Amino acid sequence: MKKRVVKKSKPLFKKRRTPARTALNIVLTVLLLVGLAFLGYSVGKPIMKFVQDRDGRPSQTENRQTEEAVTTAEPAVTTAPTEESAETTEEPEPEPIVKKNILFVSAPSGAGFDSYLDERIAYAAENGYMGIAVDLLSDGGMINFATANERAVLAEAVLPSGISSLAEAVGKINDAGLKAYARLSLLTDHKLSYIDKGVCYLFENSTSSWYDNSVSNGGKPWISAFSESAREYISGIAKEISDAGFEGIIAGEIEFPPFRRSDLSYVGAMVQSADRYTALVDFSNAIQSAVSQKEYYPEIDAQDIIAGSAEVLKGADSLNFTAIYIKYDSAAVGERIVKSDETEVSYAGLSPEAKATVVFRSVAQTLSGKKIIPAITDQSLIPTLVELGYDETEILIY
């Protein structure tokens, strides 16, 4: 018997879903979308950051330019210098010598002044001096250079071995880096006074010259501060020195002779007057006028100022000067000074430094308002004077 074949066919309509099934499908779909979103964010963020970082990095061209700039910069030298470079290294320049003090140069005995001055110039330059003060008119009236002054030549007041040319001497001093000063003793001339009665002290109402002692005891005449002829003579010498190029003039011994009481009556009223100091002031001002374009320094002994016997200072307000040199010699000052009012100043027991300090403070008090500069015979006192406020470059060393 033949089997019957049964054919299965698809139904015309799908099976209808239940509401629970539909809700489950929606929940699953939502979860799938959330999962895809989380996965996309997790993977995409690093990719985005990588792309941004890549965009911010410099290009290869910029890298090459930077590398070239670094390689073209001059590299720092780190290698040790070779022997050759060490040999050619320049030594630092030495500190310049600070020049200080003025050196006094007196006329030598028994030798030529020209050669001796050359030696002192060399010494001053090598030892850091600022200048030299040359003794050109000595105490006693000797002129230490070849002057053209006819009266000086006639009086045999010119030192035969003196400086042959003042201008050349100044040139040598300046070429050595030094300043040139000249020192003159104004009122101690015993040369012209011997032959010219117009310049010296005379006995009152007489033509006889006054001597400071008997001739047998070596008495000498003195040039007079009252003499117009004497002023012209010393002024002429000072001008000759100034014209040669000296920077300044130091004028010492602006004073009267050491008159004894009897001498005052012999010479007369002019030296007995209380106003006689005006003759000293006028004499000094005449010399200053002759060298008016140069510095002018009267020099006065410290002991005379303290004792009150420096008569020229009575007219200090009328005295023309750049500054006043105060000459300090401890031996000359001694251990005590008797003042004009008969009071006494004692320096007994003081050290050299303490003594100099007391003396210069007394002088400064007496000359209040006036510029003073020390002139000393003992260089060891310089630190003490500097502590007192004095300029070391100006101090004169005898």
GROMACS .gro file of C-alpha atoms in nm, residues 230-370:
model
  141
  230ALA     CA    1  11.442  14.450   5.073
  231ARG     CA    2  11.090  14.361   4.957
  232GLU     CA    3  11.184  14.431   4.598
  233TYR     CA    4  11.494  14.214   4.625
  234ILE     CA    5  11.323  13.907   4.772
  235SER     CA    6  11.017  13.954   4.547
  236GLY     CA    7  11.244  13.953   4.241
  237ILE     CA    8  11.403  13.624   4.347
  238ALA     CA    9  11.060  13.472   4.421
  239LYS     CA   10  10.926  13.577   4.081
  240GLU     CA   11  11.229  13.429   3.904
  241ILE     CA   12  11.161  13.099   4.080
  242SER     CA   13  10.791  13.112   4.006
  243ASP     CA   14  10.846  13.190   3.638
  244ALA     CA   15  11.066  12.880   3.608
  245GLY     CA   16  10.756  12.667   3.663
  246PHE     CA   17  10.749  12.582   4.033
  247GLU     CA   18  10.396  12.502   4.143
  248GLY     CA   19  10.412  12.661   4.485
  249ILE     CA   20  10.627  12.870   4.718
  250ILE     CA   21  10.688  12.785   5.084
  251ALA     CA   22  10.798  13.098   5.271
  252GLY     CA   23  10.980  13.043   5.599
  253GLU     CA   24  11.131  13.272   5.864
  254ILE     CA   25  10.877  13.554   5.831
  255GLU     CA   26  11.001  13.702   6.156
  256PHE     CA   27  11.212  13.967   6.324
  257PRO     CA   28  11.566  13.896   6.440
  258PRO     CA   29  11.609  13.781   6.802
  259PHE     CA   30  11.632  14.137   6.935
  260ARG     CA   31  11.757  14.178   7.287
  261ARG     CA   32  11.597  14.441   7.503
  262SER     CA   33  11.890  14.679   7.447
  263ASP     CA   34  11.869  14.621   7.071
  264LEU     CA   35  11.517  14.760   7.064
  265SER     CA   36  11.636  15.093   7.195
  266TYR     CA   37  11.928  15.099   6.949
  267VAL     CA   38  11.716  15.029   6.640
  268GLY     CA   39  11.444  15.264   6.748
  269ALA     CA   40  11.070  15.322   6.762
  270MET     CA   41  10.973  15.112   6.459
  271VAL     CA   42  11.074  14.786   6.628
  272GLN     CA   43  10.931  14.894   6.964
  273SER     CA   44  10.582  14.956   6.830
  274ALA     CA   45  10.300  14.717   6.922
  275ASP     CA   46  10.195  14.728   6.555
  276ARG     CA   47  10.530  14.623   6.414
  277TYR     CA   48  10.377  14.290   6.306
  278THR     CA   49  10.216  14.474   6.012
  279ALA     CA   50  10.564  14.500   5.854
  280LEU     CA   51  10.585  14.119   5.853
  281VAL     CA   52  10.239  14.086   5.701
  282ASP     CA   53  10.319  14.345   5.431
  283PHE     CA   54  10.650  14.176   5.349
  284SER     CA   55  10.484  13.835   5.312
  285ASN     CA   56  10.202  13.975   5.101
  286ALA     CA   57  10.457  14.140   4.871
  287ILE     CA   58  10.613  13.799   4.801
  288GLN     CA   59  10.271  13.643   4.751
  289SER     CA   60  10.184  13.918   4.505
  290ALA     CA   61  10.503  13.848   4.307
  291VAL     CA   62  10.398  13.482   4.267
  292SER     CA   63  10.024  13.546   4.261
  293GLN     CA   64   9.949  13.275   4.005
  294LYS     CA   65  10.105  13.006   4.225
  295GLU     CA   66  10.026  12.849   4.561
  296TYR     CA   67  10.178  13.037   4.854
  297TYR     CA   68  10.243  12.883   5.197
  298PRO     CA   69  10.388  13.073   5.495
  299GLU     CA   70  10.573  12.834   5.729
  300ILE     CA   71  10.570  12.896   6.106
  301ASP     CA   72  10.729  12.702   6.391
  302ALA     CA   73  10.481  12.524   6.619
  303GLN     CA   74  10.658  12.635   6.938
  304ASP     CA   75  10.633  13.001   6.834
  305ILE     CA   76  10.257  12.969   6.785
  306ILE     CA   77  10.206  12.807   7.126
  307ALA     CA   78  10.435  13.057   7.297
  308GLY     CA   79  10.251  13.346   7.131
  309SER     CA   80  10.568  13.480   6.967
  310ALA     CA   81  10.464  13.424   6.602
  311GLU     CA   82  10.400  13.792   6.541
  312VAL     CA   83  10.294  13.758   6.178
  313LEU     CA   84   9.982  13.575   6.296
  314LYS     CA   85   9.864  13.887   6.476
  315GLY     CA   86   9.769  14.003   6.130
  316ALA     CA   87   9.647  13.663   6.010
  317ASP     CA   88   9.323  13.809   5.878
  318SER     CA   89   9.526  14.035   5.645
  319LEU     CA   90   9.776  13.765   5.545
  320ASN     CA   91   9.741  13.622   5.194
  321PHE     CA   92   9.810  13.249   5.168
  322THR     CA   93   9.687  12.915   5.036
  323ALA     CA   94   9.752  12.738   5.367
  324ILE     CA   95  10.000  12.765   5.655
  325TYR     CA   96  10.269  12.504   5.707
  326ILE     CA   97  10.333  12.430   6.075
  327LYS     CA   98  10.689  12.311   6.130
  328TYR     CA   99  10.710  12.060   6.412
  329ASP     CA  100  11.044  11.948   6.552
  330SER     CA  101  11.009  11.768   6.886
  331ALA     CA  102  11.357  11.872   6.997
  332ALA     CA  103  11.286  12.238   6.920
  333VAL     CA  104  10.957  12.224   7.109
  334GLY     CA  105  11.128  12.069   7.408
  335GLU     CA  106  10.954  11.947   7.723
  336ARG     CA  107  10.797  12.280   7.811
  337ILE     CA  108  10.704  12.611   7.653
  338VAL     CA  109  10.674  12.938   7.841
  339LYS     CA  110  10.397  13.147   7.688
  340SER     CA  111  10.397  13.523   7.646
  341ASP     CA  112  10.165  13.555   7.947
  342GLU     CA  113  10.428  13.365   8.153
  343THR     CA  114  10.214  13.053   8.188
  344GLU     CA  115  10.382  12.723   8.108
  345VAL     CA  116  10.288  12.428   7.891
  346SER     CA  117  10.455  12.098   7.984
  347TYR     CA  118  10.501  11.790   7.764
  348ALA     CA  119  10.707  11.593   8.014
  349GLY     CA  120  10.633  11.221   8.018
  350LEU     CA  121  10.438  11.218   7.692
  351SER     CA  122  10.514  10.971   7.415
  352PRO     CA  123  10.625  11.121   7.082
  353GLU     CA  124  10.279  11.056   6.936
  354ALA     CA  125  10.094  11.204   7.233
  355LYS     CA  126  10.320  11.510   7.234
  356ALA     CA  127  10.262  11.575   6.862
  357THR     CA  128   9.888  11.532   6.914
  358VAL     CA  129   9.877  11.788   7.197
  359VAL     CA  130  10.090  12.039   7.001
  360PHE     CA  131   9.888  12.020   6.679
  361ARG     CA  132   9.558  12.043   6.864
  362SER     CA  133   9.683  12.357   7.037
  363VAL     CA  134   9.797  12.505   6.706
  364ALA     CA  135   9.466  12.420   6.537
  365GLN     CA  136   9.278  12.591   6.819
  366THR     CA  137   9.492  12.904   6.786
  367LEU     CA  138   9.447  12.912   6.407
  368SER     CA  139   9.080  12.820   6.409
  369GLY     CA  140   8.932  12.857   6.061
  370LYS     CA  141   9.272  12.856   5.886
   0.00000   0.00000   0.00000
